[in-house]
mmCIF file of C-alpha atoms in Angstrom:
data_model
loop_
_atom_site.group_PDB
_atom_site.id
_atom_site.type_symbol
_atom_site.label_atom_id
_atom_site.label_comp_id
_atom_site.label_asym_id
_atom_site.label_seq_id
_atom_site.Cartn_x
_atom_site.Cartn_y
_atom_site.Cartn_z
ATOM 1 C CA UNK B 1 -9.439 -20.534 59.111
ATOM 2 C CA UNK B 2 -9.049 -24.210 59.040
ATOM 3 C CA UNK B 3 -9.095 -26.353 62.166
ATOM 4 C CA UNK B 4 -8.797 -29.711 63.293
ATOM 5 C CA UNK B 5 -8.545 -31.351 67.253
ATOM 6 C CA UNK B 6 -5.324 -33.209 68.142
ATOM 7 C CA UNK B 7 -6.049 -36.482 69.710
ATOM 8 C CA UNK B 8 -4.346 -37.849 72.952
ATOM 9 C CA UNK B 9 -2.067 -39.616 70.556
ATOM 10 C CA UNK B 10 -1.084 -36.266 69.078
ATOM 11 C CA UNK B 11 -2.813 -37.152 65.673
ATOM 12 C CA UNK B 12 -4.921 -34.895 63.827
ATOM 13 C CA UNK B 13 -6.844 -35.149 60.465
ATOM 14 C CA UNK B 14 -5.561 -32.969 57.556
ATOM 15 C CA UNK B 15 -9.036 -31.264 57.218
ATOM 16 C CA UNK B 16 -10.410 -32.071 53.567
ATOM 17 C CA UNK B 17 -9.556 -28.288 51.564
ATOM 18 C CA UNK B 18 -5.929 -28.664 52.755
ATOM 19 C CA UNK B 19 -5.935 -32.578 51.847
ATOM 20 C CA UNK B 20 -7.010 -31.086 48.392
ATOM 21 C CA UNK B 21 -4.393 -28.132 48.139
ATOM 22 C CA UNK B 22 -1.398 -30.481 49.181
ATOM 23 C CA UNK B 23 -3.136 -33.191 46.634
ATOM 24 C CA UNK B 24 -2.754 -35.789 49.055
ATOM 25 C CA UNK B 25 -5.020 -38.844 49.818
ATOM 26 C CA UNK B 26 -4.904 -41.906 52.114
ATOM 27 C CA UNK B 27 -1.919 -43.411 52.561
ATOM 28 C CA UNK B 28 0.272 -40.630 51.451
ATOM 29 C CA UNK B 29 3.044 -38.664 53.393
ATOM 30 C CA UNK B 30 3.650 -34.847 54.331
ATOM 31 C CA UNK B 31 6.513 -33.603 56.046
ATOM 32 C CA UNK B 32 6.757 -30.683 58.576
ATOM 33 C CA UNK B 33 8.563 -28.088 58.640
ATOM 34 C CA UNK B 34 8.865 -25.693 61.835
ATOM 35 C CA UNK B 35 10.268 -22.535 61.528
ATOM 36 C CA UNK B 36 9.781 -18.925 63.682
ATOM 37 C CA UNK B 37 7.061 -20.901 65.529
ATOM 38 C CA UNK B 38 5.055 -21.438 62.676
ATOM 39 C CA UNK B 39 4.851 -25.339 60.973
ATOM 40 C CA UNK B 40 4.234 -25.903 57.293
ATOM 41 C CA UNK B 41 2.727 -29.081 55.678
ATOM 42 C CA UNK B 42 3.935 -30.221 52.791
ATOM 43 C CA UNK B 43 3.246 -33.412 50.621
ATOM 44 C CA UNK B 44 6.626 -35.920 50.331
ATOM 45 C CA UNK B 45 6.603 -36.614 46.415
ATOM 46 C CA UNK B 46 7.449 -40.729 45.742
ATOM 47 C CA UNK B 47 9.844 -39.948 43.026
ATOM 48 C CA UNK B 48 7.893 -42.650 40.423
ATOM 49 C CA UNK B 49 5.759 -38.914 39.980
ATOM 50 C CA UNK B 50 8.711 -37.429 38.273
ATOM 51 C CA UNK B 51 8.662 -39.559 36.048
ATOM 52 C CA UNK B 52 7.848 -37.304 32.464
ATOM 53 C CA UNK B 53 7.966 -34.482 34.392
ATOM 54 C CA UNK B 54 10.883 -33.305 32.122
ATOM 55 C CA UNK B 55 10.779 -32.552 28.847
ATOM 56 C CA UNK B 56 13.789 -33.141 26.095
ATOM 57 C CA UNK B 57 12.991 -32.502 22.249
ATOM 58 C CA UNK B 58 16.670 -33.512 21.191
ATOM 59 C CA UNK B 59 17.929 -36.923 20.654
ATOM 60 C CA UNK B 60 18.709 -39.007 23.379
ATOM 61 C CA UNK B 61 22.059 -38.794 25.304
ATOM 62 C CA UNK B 62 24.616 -41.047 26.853
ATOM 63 C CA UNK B 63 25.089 -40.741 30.867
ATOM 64 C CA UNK B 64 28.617 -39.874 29.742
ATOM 65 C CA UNK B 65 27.757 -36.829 27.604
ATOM 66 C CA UNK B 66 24.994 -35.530 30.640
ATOM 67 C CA UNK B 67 28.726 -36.046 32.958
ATOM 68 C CA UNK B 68 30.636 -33.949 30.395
ATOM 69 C CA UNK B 69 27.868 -31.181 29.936
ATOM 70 C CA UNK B 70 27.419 -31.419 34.049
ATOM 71 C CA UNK B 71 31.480 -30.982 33.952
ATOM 72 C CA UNK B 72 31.343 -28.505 31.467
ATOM 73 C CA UNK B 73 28.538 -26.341 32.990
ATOM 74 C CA UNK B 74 30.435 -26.526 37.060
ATOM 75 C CA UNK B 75 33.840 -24.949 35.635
ATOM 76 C CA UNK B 76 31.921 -21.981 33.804
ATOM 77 C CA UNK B 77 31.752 -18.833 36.018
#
């Protein structure tokens, strides 16, 4: 088990295995989430890392044809 001493400010150091799991590093942000008494760390993503995260082997579209297929896809049931 991992632990780490909260300081009179209430900080705390992200000990270095779970800096490593959550991939973060200096400067970076994790959010908390508390739930049934128990708090999970997780590491807030700047969304310039999603960039390529997506692949698409057809040609490119229009924003109007992603609408129409977004359109098309919410009225199927």
């Amino acid at each position: 088990m991992l632990q780490s001493t909260v300081t009179k400010k209430g900080q705390t150091t992200l000990p270095k295995p779970v800096r490593d799991t959550l991939g973060v590093q200096a400067g970076d942000r994790v959010c908390y989430i508390v739930l049934d008494g128990e708090v999970r760390i997780l590491p807030v993503r700047p969304i310039r890392r999603l960039f390529g995260a997506l692949k698409h082997d057809g040609p490119p579209v229009t924003v109007e044809e992603m609408e129409q297929a977004a359109a098309d896809g919410a009225s199927e049931e």
